[in-house]
């Protein structure tokens, strides 16, 4: 099998990181193409509707043999089914997809906490509005979403502390990334609130200790969080 | 088969409307439960994690036999596969899901055009910020998204003017709803821009003329657009 090809921005974790974590955990050979020579040109080409019949609106995009797949949750739906990162039952797959979509919602809101007016303008030009939106995100949205995921984990009767059933799924990988991202962006808020979510912290730790994930996190393939990504550390937005 | 049960806010189209359109087109028996007697209590119960093992974060939720399914795109993924509103191939289903997720993205941005700071505060308390965000949405986002969908429709080699293949899918129904919603919320903007998107306008017209959809739109089951939904007509946001 030819390696899968991931098309995503080469300098950020962003939404592509949810895909990278799944590829790494399942030990699927892949090429993170935009990080290589002429990589950006290849990423632009795959988004070019003049060349690709199924061009995506935006990255990440995954080429898997003859399939070209866009949208993060859609890529994970495919990887989950194909590579053992989701249950085999219809009910289990729909539940995974539902949880992943809810993660995508809070990730989009995390982005908008620093860009509430326009993604085409600089943070500095919408800083005042970002302070107001981030205050709401910290006070209302983080507790509501993370409290929801804590409940999902706590109620799952399966062993192992996972979100769905008794085996790791891509949802667990994404919950790890969500906690890591929020810790990076809102360290004071998360330090204060995290004791409310012991199951969420536990699944974060479980994922971090998986051999393939631990090796990935220690490698150069893991890009550091930075202020070009979705989760950004602007101290004024954390207080 | 027992009728499906849809749990969604009884006074708005909102995200539930994408599900209602699919149920109506496929002539699937369903109960729009929150619109009936004691309906809100039933909707609250289905979201109560103390009662439901697979409680959703938010409506819409669909009960289909033993399945309880949340998140709009996930419900459509299920309905598409089960009721002939999506292709049979894996590639076709992934492409439908990808397009629907992109529709969900622009719908979320349409919501934020009137609530850029907090969904827990009134529009009137974020009106100034809404003007700025709506200006960006009109100038940058609507053209980018609708131009993308226009290209998808134009490039599809299938007959009939649909988004995917040669048969109607839930994506076409959702494109109809997207155009209708944007026409309601931004009439001046849409009147000016729509000539750029002839394929999109054509698929909107095709969907509106489907017998089941036409009957639905003429019935009391179709709730009118209003200023509690996602698409809101605030004239100051359209200029």
Short mmCIF file of C-alpha atoms in Angstrom, two decimals:
data_model
loop_
_atom_site.label_atom_id
_atom_site.label_comp_id
_atom_site.label_asym_id
_atom_site.label_seq_id
_atom_site.Cartn_x
_atom_site.Cartn_y
_atom_site.Cartn_z
CA UNK A 1 0.00 0.00 0.00
CA UNK A 2 1.29 3.42 -0.88
CA UNK A 3 1.64 5.67 2.16
CA UNK A 4 -1.28 7.96 2.83
CA UNK A 5 -0.62 11.62 2.08
CA UNK A 6 -1.66 14.30 4.54
CA UNK A 7 -2.05 17.82 3.21
CA UNK A 8 -1.98 20.35 6.02
CA UNK A 9 -0.25 23.55 7.04
CA UNK A 10 3.36 22.69 7.84
CA UNK A 11 3.97 25.03 10.80
CA UNK A 12 0.96 24.45 13.05
CA UNK A 13 -0.84 21.62 14.83
CA UNK A 14 -4.25 23.05 13.95
CA UNK A 15 -7.02 20.73 12.85
CA UNK A 16 -4.47 18.53 11.10
CA UNK A 17 -3.17 17.39 14.47
CA UNK A 18 -6.31 15.35 15.14
CA UNK A 19 -5.50 13.44 11.95
CA UNK A 20 -1.77 13.15 12.71
CA UNK A 21 -2.54 11.62 16.13
CA UNK A 22 -4.76 8.97 14.55
CA UNK A 23 -2.17 8.13 11.88
CA UNK A 24 0.58 7.90 14.51
CA UNK A 25 -1.40 5.78 16.99
CA UNK A 26 -2.41 3.30 14.29
CA UNK A 27 1.14 3.29 12.86
CA UNK A 28 -0.19 4.07 9.39
CA UNK A 29 2.59 5.07 6.97
CA UNK A 30 1.96 8.65 5.85
CA UNK A 31 3.69 11.58 4.31
CA UNK A 32 3.04 15.00 5.89
CA UNK A 33 3.54 16.46 2.49
CA UNK A 34 3.51 20.21 3.08
CA UNK A 35 6.47 19.84 5.43
CA UNK A 36 8.66 18.53 2.64
CA UNK A 37 10.26 20.00 -0.44
CA UNK A 38 7.73 21.83 -2.65
CA UNK A 39 5.16 20.78 -0.09
CA UNK A 40 3.11 23.96 -0.11
CA UNK A 41 2.71 23.75 -3.88
CA UNK A 42 1.38 20.22 -3.51
CA UNK A 43 -1.07 21.34 -0.85
CA UNK A 44 -2.28 24.17 -3.04
CA UNK A 45 -2.68 21.79 -5.97
CA UNK A 46 -4.87 19.41 -3.99
CA UNK A 47 -7.19 22.28 -3.09
CA UNK A 48 -7.38 23.43 -6.72
CA UNK A 49 -10.83 22.64 -8.07
CA UNK A 50 -9.43 22.93 -11.60
CA UNK A 51 -7.28 19.84 -10.96
CA UNK A 52 -9.16 17.77 -8.41
CA UNK A 53 -12.70 16.54 -8.97
CA UNK A 54 -13.26 16.36 -5.22
CA UNK A 55 -11.31 19.40 -4.08
CA UNK A 56 -11.87 20.27 -0.42
CA UNK A 57 -12.83 23.70 0.85
CA UNK A 58 -9.83 23.76 3.19
CA UNK A 59 -7.13 21.54 4.67
CA UNK A 60 -6.69 19.03 6.22
CA UNK A 61 -7.05 16.64 3.30
CA UNK A 62 -5.99 12.99 3.27
CA UNK A 63 -5.17 10.99 0.17
CA UNK A 64 -5.75 7.31 0.86
CA UNK A 65 -5.24 5.31 -2.31
CA UNK A 66 -7.92 6.47 -4.72
CA UNK A 67 -9.80 8.42 -2.05
CA UNK A 68 -9.29 12.10 -1.43
CA UNK A 69 -10.94 13.02 1.87
CA UNK A 70 -11.49 16.44 3.41
CA UNK A 71 -12.91 17.71 6.71
CA UNK A 72 -11.26 16.54 9.91
CA UNK A 73 -14.18 14.54 11.32
CA UNK A 74 -14.72 12.90 7.94
CA UNK A 75 -11.07 11.83 7.74
CA UNK A 76 -11.33 10.38 11.25
CA UNK A 77 -14.56 8.58 10.33
CA UNK A 78 -12.62 6.90 7.52
CA UNK A 79 -9.51 6.15 9.55
CA UNK A 80 -11.57 4.84 12.45
CA UNK A 81 -13.43 2.36 10.29
CA UNK A 82 -10.43 1.32 8.23
CA UNK A 83 -7.75 1.09 10.90
CA UNK A 84 -9.37 -0.13 14.10
CA UNK A 85 -9.78 3.26 15.77
CA UNK A 86 -13.57 2.98 16.07
CA UNK A 87 -16.06 0.26 17.05
CA UNK A 88 -17.34 -2.15 14.41
CA UNK A 89 -21.02 -1.57 15.15
CA UNK A 90 -23.13 1.10 13.46
CA UNK A 91 -24.22 2.45 16.85
CA UNK A 92 -20.61 2.68 18.04
CA UNK A 93 -19.42 4.43 14.88
CA UNK A 94 -22.25 6.97 14.99
CA UNK A 95 -21.52 7.68 18.66
CA UNK A 96 -17.80 8.21 17.89
CA UNK A 97 -18.67 10.53 15.03
CA UNK A 98 -21.13 12.43 17.22
CA UNK A 99 -18.53 12.94 19.96
CA UNK A 100 -15.91 13.97 17.42
CA UNK A 101 -18.30 16.54 15.94
CA UNK A 102 -18.84 17.96 19.41
CA UNK A 103 -15.07 18.20 19.86
CA UNK A 104 -14.92 20.00 16.50
CA UNK A 105 -17.49 22.49 17.78
CA UNK A 106 -15.46 23.43 20.84
CA UNK A 107 -12.28 23.59 18.74
CA UNK A 108 -13.98 26.09 16.42
CA UNK A 109 -15.02 28.15 19.42
CA UNK A 110 -11.45 28.03 20.77
CA UNK A 111 -10.34 29.53 17.46
CA UNK A 112 -12.96 32.24 17.61
CA UNK A 113 -11.88 33.19 21.14
CA UNK A 114 -8.94 34.99 19.53
CA UNK A 115 -10.62 35.81 16.21
CA UNK A 116 -14.23 36.74 17.01
CA UNK A 117 -14.70 39.26 14.21
CA UNK A 118 -12.70 38.09 11.21
CA UNK A 119 -10.23 35.35 10.41
CA UNK A 120 -8.87 37.66 7.70
CA UNK A 121 -7.66 40.27 10.18
CA UNK A 122 -4.90 40.18 12.77
CA UNK A 123 -5.58 39.31 16.38
CA UNK A 124 -4.26 42.74 17.35
CA UNK A 125 -7.07 44.36 15.34
CA UNK A 126 -9.80 42.48 17.24
CA UNK A 127 -8.16 42.27 20.65
CA UNK A 128 -10.89 44.05 22.55
CA UNK A 129 -13.61 41.82 21.10
CA UNK A 130 -11.38 38.78 21.71
CA UNK A 131 -11.18 39.65 25.40
CA UNK A 132 -14.98 39.66 25.61
CA UNK A 133 -15.39 36.44 23.64
CA UNK A 134 -12.61 34.67 25.54
CA UNK A 135 -14.20 35.67 28.86
CA UNK A 136 -17.42 34.00 27.73
CA UNK A 137 -15.53 30.98 26.41
CA UNK A 138 -13.73 30.51 29.74
CA UNK A 139 -16.77 31.12 31.93
CA UNK A 140 -19.49 29.36 29.94
CA UNK A 141 -18.26 27.24 27.10
CA UNK A 142 -15.18 25.41 28.42
CA UNK A 143 -17.08 24.25 31.55
CA UNK A 144 -20.12 23.16 29.53
CA UNK A 145 -18.19 21.22 26.89
CA UNK A 146 -15.59 19.66 29.18
CA UNK A 147 -18.25 18.83 31.76
CA UNK A 148 -20.13 17.05 28.98
CA UNK A 149 -17.09 14.99 27.97
CA UNK A 150 -16.34 14.20 31.63
CA UNK A 151 -19.86 12.78 31.89
CA UNK A 152 -19.44 10.72 28.72
CA UNK A 153 -16.23 9.19 30.10
CA UNK A 154 -17.68 8.64 33.58
CA UNK A 155 -20.80 6.90 32.26
CA UNK A 156 -19.04 4.61 29.80
CA UNK A 157 -19.28 1.17 31.41
CA UNK A 158 -16.36 -0.19 29.37
CA UNK A 159 -12.99 -0.80 31.00
CA UNK A 160 -9.90 1.31 30.39
CA UNK A 161 -11.31 4.78 30.91
CA UNK A 162 -11.99 5.38 27.21
CA UNK A 163 -14.81 7.44 25.74
CA UNK A 164 -16.46 4.63 23.77
CA UNK A 165 -16.45 0.94 24.72
CA UNK A 166 -13.37 -0.79 26.14
CA UNK A 167 -10.86 0.12 23.45
CA UNK A 168 -9.14 3.29 22.40
CA UNK A 169 -10.85 5.21 19.57
CA UNK A 170 -9.96 8.37 17.71
CA UNK A 171 -12.24 10.23 20.13
CA UNK A 172 -9.79 9.55 22.97
CA UNK A 173 -6.92 10.86 20.87
CA UNK A 174 -8.90 14.00 20.13
CA UNK A 175 -9.84 14.51 23.79
CA UNK A 176 -6.11 14.36 24.57
CA UNK A 177 -5.46 17.04 21.97
CA UNK A 178 -8.34 19.18 23.23
CA UNK A 179 -7.04 19.12 26.81
CA UNK A 180 -3.48 19.82 25.63
CA UNK A 181 -4.66 22.73 23.49
CA UNK A 182 -6.78 24.31 26.21
CA UNK A 183 -3.95 23.88 28.73
CA UNK A 184 -1.67 25.72 26.34
CA UNK A 185 -4.10 28.54 25.56
CA UNK A 186 -5.71 28.96 28.97
CA UNK A 187 -3.26 27.64 31.58
CA UNK A 188 -4.71 29.52 34.55
CA UNK A 189 -8.30 28.65 33.68
CA UNK A 190 -7.50 24.99 33.14
CA UNK A 191 -5.44 24.73 36.34
CA UNK A 192 -8.44 26.04 38.26
CA UNK A 193 -11.11 23.94 36.54
CA UNK A 194 -9.39 20.62 35.80
CA UNK A 195 -10.02 19.03 39.22
CA UNK A 196 -13.70 18.87 38.18
CA UNK A 197 -12.84 16.53 35.32
CA UNK A 198 -10.83 13.57 36.67
CA UNK A 199 -11.90 11.16 33.91
CA UNK A 200 -10.91 13.63 31.22
CA UNK A 201 -7.49 14.17 32.76
CA UNK A 202 -7.09 10.41 33.10
CA UNK A 203 -7.83 9.72 29.43
CA UNK A 204 -5.41 12.50 28.49
CA UNK A 205 -2.74 10.72 30.53
CA UNK A 206 -3.65 7.32 29.09
CA UNK A 207 -3.27 8.63 25.54
CA UNK A 208 0.00 10.40 26.31
CA UNK A 209 1.42 7.09 27.60
CA UNK A 210 0.49 5.01 24.54
CA UNK A 211 3.83 3.92 23.04
CA UNK A 212 3.16 5.26 19.55
CA UNK A 213 1.82 8.55 20.86
CA UNK A 214 4.66 8.97 23.36
CA UNK A 215 7.18 8.39 20.57
CA UNK A 216 5.38 10.87 18.33
CA UNK A 217 5.21 13.56 21.01
CA UNK A 218 8.95 13.19 21.63
CA UNK A 219 9.76 13.41 17.91
CA UNK A 220 10.27 16.36 15.60
CA UNK A 221 7.09 15.37 13.83
CA UNK A 222 5.11 16.94 16.70
CA UNK A 223 5.03 20.67 15.98
CA UNK A 224 5.02 22.82 19.12
CA UNK A 225 1.95 24.90 19.96
CA UNK A 226 2.37 28.44 18.72
CA UNK A 227 0.45 31.64 18.06
CA UNK A 228 -0.41 30.78 14.46
CA UNK A 229 -2.55 27.77 15.39
CA UNK A 230 -6.02 27.28 16.81
CA UNK A 231 -4.93 27.21 20.45
CA UNK A 232 -2.96 30.37 21.16
CA UNK A 233 -1.44 31.60 24.38
CA UNK A 234 -2.38 35.23 24.77
CA UNK A 235 -2.13 35.84 28.54
CA UNK A 236 -4.68 38.66 28.37
CA UNK A 237 -7.30 36.18 27.20
CA UNK A 238 -6.77 33.89 30.20
CA UNK A 239 -7.77 36.31 32.95
CA UNK B 1 -41.43 0.39 12.09
CA UNK B 2 -42.17 2.93 14.80
CA UNK B 3 -41.94 6.48 13.54
CA UNK B 4 -38.62 8.19 14.13
CA UNK B 5 -38.67 10.86 16.81
CA UNK B 6 -37.02 14.21 16.20
CA UNK B 7 -36.07 16.26 19.24
CA UNK B 8 -35.54 19.90 18.33
CA UNK B 9 -36.63 23.37 19.35
CA UNK B 10 -40.29 23.76 18.39
CA UNK B 11 -40.29 27.41 17.30
CA UNK B 12 -37.31 27.65 14.93
CA UNK B 13 -35.95 26.04 11.80
CA UNK B 14 -32.39 26.09 13.14
CA UNK B 15 -30.15 23.09 12.62
CA UNK B 16 -33.14 20.80 12.97
CA UNK B 17 -34.43 21.99 9.61
CA UNK B 18 -31.68 20.15 7.75
CA UNK B 19 -32.98 16.96 9.37
CA UNK B 20 -36.66 17.81 8.78
CA UNK B 21 -35.99 18.33 5.06
CA UNK B 22 -34.37 14.90 4.78
CA UNK B 23 -37.22 13.20 6.66
CA UNK B 24 -39.80 14.97 4.50
CA UNK B 25 -38.09 14.28 1.17
CA UNK B 26 -37.71 10.58 1.95
CA UNK B 27 -41.28 10.41 3.33
CA UNK B 28 -40.04 8.87 6.57
CA UNK B 29 -42.71 8.84 9.29
CA UNK B 30 -41.50 11.01 12.17
CA UNK B 31 -42.78 12.85 15.18
CA UNK B 32 -41.44 16.38 15.74
CA UNK B 33 -41.85 15.75 19.41
CA UNK B 34 -41.13 19.11 21.00
CA UNK B 35 -43.96 20.66 19.00
CA UNK B 36 -46.53 18.44 20.70
CA UNK B 37 -48.00 18.25 24.19
CA UNK B 38 -45.31 18.01 26.88
CA UNK B 39 -42.84 18.13 24.05
CA UNK B 40 -40.21 20.31 25.69
CA UNK B 41 -40.08 17.97 28.69
CA UNK B 42 -39.38 15.07 26.33
CA UNK B 43 -36.63 17.02 24.61
CA UNK B 44 -35.04 17.89 27.94
CA UNK B 45 -35.25 14.25 29.03
CA UNK B 46 -33.42 13.03 25.94
CA UNK B 47 -30.56 15.44 26.66
CA UNK B 48 -30.36 14.34 30.31
CA UNK B 49 -27.21 12.30 30.80
CA UNK B 50 -28.72 10.83 33.96
CA UNK B 51 -31.34 9.07 31.85
CA UNK B 52 -29.75 8.48 28.47
CA UNK B 53 -26.52 6.52 28.04
CA UNK B 54 -25.78 8.38 24.79
CA UNK B 55 -27.09 11.83 25.64
CA UNK B 56 -26.18 14.46 23.08
CA UNK B 57 -24.55 17.79 23.88
CA UNK B 58 -27.36 19.68 22.15
CA UNK B 59 -30.34 19.18 19.82
CA UNK B 60 -31.14 18.08 17.17
CA UNK B 61 -31.36 14.46 18.25
CA UNK B 62 -33.05 11.67 16.30
CA UNK B 63 -34.39 8.47 17.81
CA UNK B 64 -34.47 5.76 15.13
CA UNK B 65 -35.49 2.47 16.68
CA UNK B 66 -32.78 1.59 19.17
CA UNK B 67 -30.43 4.30 17.95
CA UNK B 68 -30.26 7.75 19.52
CA UNK B 69 -28.27 10.02 17.21
CA UNK B 70 -27.03 13.55 17.80
CA UNK B 71 -25.23 16.18 15.70
CA UNK B 72 -26.88 17.30 12.47
CA UNK B 73 -24.29 15.95 10.04
CA UNK B 74 -24.25 12.63 11.88
CA UNK B 75 -28.03 12.30 11.67
CA UNK B 76 -27.84 13.03 7.94
CA UNK B 77 -25.04 10.48 7.51
CA UNK B 78 -27.39 7.90 9.03
CA UNK B 79 -30.48 8.98 7.08
CA UNK B 80 -28.53 9.17 3.85
CA UNK B 81 -27.28 5.61 4.16
CA UNK B 82 -30.54 4.16 5.45
CA UNK B 83 -33.05 5.95 3.25
CA UNK B 84 -31.49 6.44 -0.15
CA UNK B 85 -30.38 10.04 0.33
CA UNK B 86 -26.70 9.30 -0.29
CA UNK B 87 -24.69 7.22 -2.76
CA UNK B 88 -24.01 3.56 -1.99
CA UNK B 89 -20.25 3.77 -2.47
CA UNK B 90 -17.80 4.62 0.29
CA UNK B 91 -16.31 7.40 -1.83
CA UNK B 92 -19.74 8.90 -2.49
CA UNK B 93 -20.75 8.78 1.16
CA UNK B 94 -17.53 10.39 2.32
CA UNK B 95 -17.91 13.14 -0.28
CA UNK B 96 -21.51 13.81 0.86
CA UNK B 97 -20.41 13.95 4.48
CA UNK B 98 -17.53 16.28 3.57
CA UNK B 99 -19.82 18.68 1.73
CA UNK B 100 -22.37 18.58 4.56
CA UNK B 101 -19.63 19.40 7.08
CA UNK B 102 -18.65 22.38 4.97
CA UNK B 103 -22.29 23.50 4.93
CA UNK B 104 -22.31 23.13 8.73
CA UNK B 105 -19.27 25.39 8.90
CA UNK B 106 -20.92 28.23 7.01
CA UNK B 107 -24.13 27.76 9.01
CA UNK B 108 -22.15 28.18 12.23
CA UNK B 109 -20.60 31.34 10.82
CA UNK B 110 -24.05 32.63 9.85
CA UNK B 111 -25.07 32.22 13.49
CA UNK B 112 -22.00 34.02 14.74
CA UNK B 113 -22.70 36.94 12.39
CA UNK B 114 -25.35 38.06 14.90
CA UNK B 115 -23.74 36.55 18.02
CA UNK B 116 -19.99 37.10 17.66
CA UNK B 117 -19.22 37.51 21.36
CA UNK B 118 -21.57 35.25 23.31
CA UNK B 119 -24.55 33.03 22.58
CA UNK B 120 -25.61 33.64 26.19
CA UNK B 121 -26.17 37.35 25.64
CA UNK B 122 -28.78 39.20 23.60
CA UNK B 123 -28.05 40.39 20.09
CA UNK B 124 -28.68 43.94 21.27
CA UNK B 125 -25.75 43.63 23.67
CA UNK B 126 -23.29 42.68 20.90
CA UNK B 127 -24.74 44.68 18.06
CA UNK B 128 -21.64 46.71 17.32
CA UNK B 129 -19.46 43.61 17.14
CA UNK B 130 -22.15 41.89 15.06
CA UNK B 131 -21.98 44.68 12.49
CA UNK B 132 -18.25 44.13 12.12
CA UNK B 133 -18.53 40.35 11.93
CA UNK B 134 -21.47 40.47 9.52
CA UNK B 135 -19.55 42.84 7.25
CA UNK B 136 -16.73 40.29 7.08
CA UNK B 137 -19.21 37.43 6.60
CA UNK B 138 -20.87 39.23 3.69
CA UNK B 139 -17.66 40.39 2.02
CA UNK B 140 -15.40 37.38 2.54
CA UNK B 141 -17.17 34.29 3.80
CA UNK B 142 -20.42 34.09 1.85
CA UNK B 143 -18.61 34.53 -1.48
CA UNK B 144 -15.92 32.00 -0.58
CA UNK B 145 -18.31 29.29 0.63
CA UNK B 146 -21.01 29.77 -2.00
CA UNK B 147 -18.42 30.06 -4.73
CA UNK B 148 -17.03 26.74 -3.54
CA UNK B 149 -20.44 25.06 -3.69
CA UNK B 150 -21.11 26.58 -7.10
CA UNK B 151 -17.90 24.95 -8.32
CA UNK B 152 -18.85 21.59 -6.82
CA UNK B 153 -22.20 21.70 -8.63
CA UNK B 154 -20.69 22.93 -11.89
CA UNK B 155 -18.00 20.21 -11.93
CA UNK B 156 -20.28 17.31 -11.06
CA UNK B 157 -20.56 15.35 -14.34
CA UNK B 158 -23.80 13.66 -13.23
CA UNK B 159 -27.12 14.66 -14.75
CA UNK B 160 -29.81 16.60 -12.89
CA UNK B 161 -27.77 19.45 -11.47
CA UNK B 162 -27.21 17.75 -8.12
CA UNK B 163 -24.15 18.09 -5.90
CA UNK B 164 -23.15 14.42 -5.93
CA UNK B 165 -23.77 11.97 -8.75
CA UNK B 166 -27.01 11.90 -10.73
CA UNK B 167 -29.47 11.60 -7.87
CA UNK B 168 -30.65 13.90 -5.13
CA UNK B 169 -28.78 13.55 -1.82
CA UNK B 170 -29.20 15.25 1.54
CA UNK B 171 -26.50 17.69 0.43
CA UNK B 172 -28.86 19.16 -2.18
CA UNK B 173 -31.58 19.57 0.46
CA UNK B 174 -29.10 21.36 2.71
CA UNK B 175 -27.89 23.63 -0.10
CA UNK B 176 -31.53 24.62 -0.63
CA UNK B 177 -31.84 25.47 3.06
CA UNK B 178 -28.56 27.38 3.04
CA UNK B 179 -29.64 29.56 0.12
CA UNK B 180 -33.07 30.12 1.69
CA UNK B 181 -31.53 31.08 5.01
CA UNK B 182 -29.00 33.46 3.52
CA UNK B 183 -31.71 35.05 1.34
CA UNK B 184 -33.78 35.62 4.48
CA UNK B 185 -30.93 37.03 6.56
CA UNK B 186 -29.07 38.97 3.89
CA UNK B 187 -31.56 39.80 1.11
CA UNK B 188 -29.65 42.72 -0.38
CA UNK B 189 -26.33 40.89 -0.33
CA UNK B 190 -27.80 37.77 -1.88
CA UNK B 191 -29.68 39.70 -4.57
CA UNK B 192 -26.39 41.29 -5.57
CA UNK B 193 -24.24 38.15 -5.46
CA UNK B 194 -26.55 35.36 -6.60
CA UNK B 195 -26.04 35.85 -10.36
CA UNK B 196 -22.52 34.49 -9.78
CA UNK B 197 -23.93 31.14 -8.66
CA UNK B 198 -26.35 29.87 -11.32
CA UNK B 199 -25.88 26.18 -10.45
CA UNK B 200 -26.57 26.86 -6.78
CA UNK B 201 -29.75 28.78 -7.58
CA UNK B 202 -30.80 26.00 -9.93
CA UNK B 203 -30.39 23.26 -7.32
CA UNK B 204 -32.32 25.41 -4.85
CA UNK B 205 -35.16 25.58 -7.40
CA UNK B 206 -34.96 21.86 -8.14
CA UNK B 207 -35.29 21.02 -4.46
CA UNK B 208 -38.15 23.47 -3.92
CA UNK B 209 -40.06 21.75 -6.77
CA UNK B 210 -39.70 18.19 -5.42
CA UNK B 211 -43.24 17.09 -4.60
CA UNK B 212 -42.54 16.09 -1.01
CA UNK B 213 -40.57 19.26 -0.33
CA UNK B 214 -43.13 21.51 -2.02
CA UNK B 215 -45.88 19.93 0.11
CA UNK B 216 -43.79 20.38 3.23
CA UNK B 217 -42.99 24.01 2.50
CA UNK B 218 -46.70 24.74 2.00
CA UNK B 219 -47.66 22.99 5.25
CA UNK B 220 -47.75 24.19 8.83
CA UNK B 221 -44.90 21.83 9.57
CA UNK B 222 -42.52 24.34 7.96
CA UNK B 223 -41.82 26.97 10.62
CA UNK B 224 -41.25 30.45 9.21
CA UNK B 225 -37.82 32.04 9.51
CA UNK B 226 -37.67 34.30 12.55
CA UNK B 227 -35.26 36.19 14.76
CA UNK B 228 -34.74 33.33 17.22
CA UNK B 229 -33.15 31.03 14.66
CA UNK B 230 -29.75 30.78 13.04
CA UNK B 231 -30.62 32.95 10.03
CA UNK B 232 -31.96 36.27 11.31
CA UNK B 233 -33.05 39.32 9.41
CA UNK B 234 -31.45 42.33 11.05
CA UNK B 235 -31.38 44.95 8.28
CA UNK B 236 -28.39 46.71 9.84
CA UNK B 237 -26.30 43.55 9.28
CA UNK B 238 -27.06 43.48 5.55
CA UNK B 239 -25.49 46.78 4.58
#
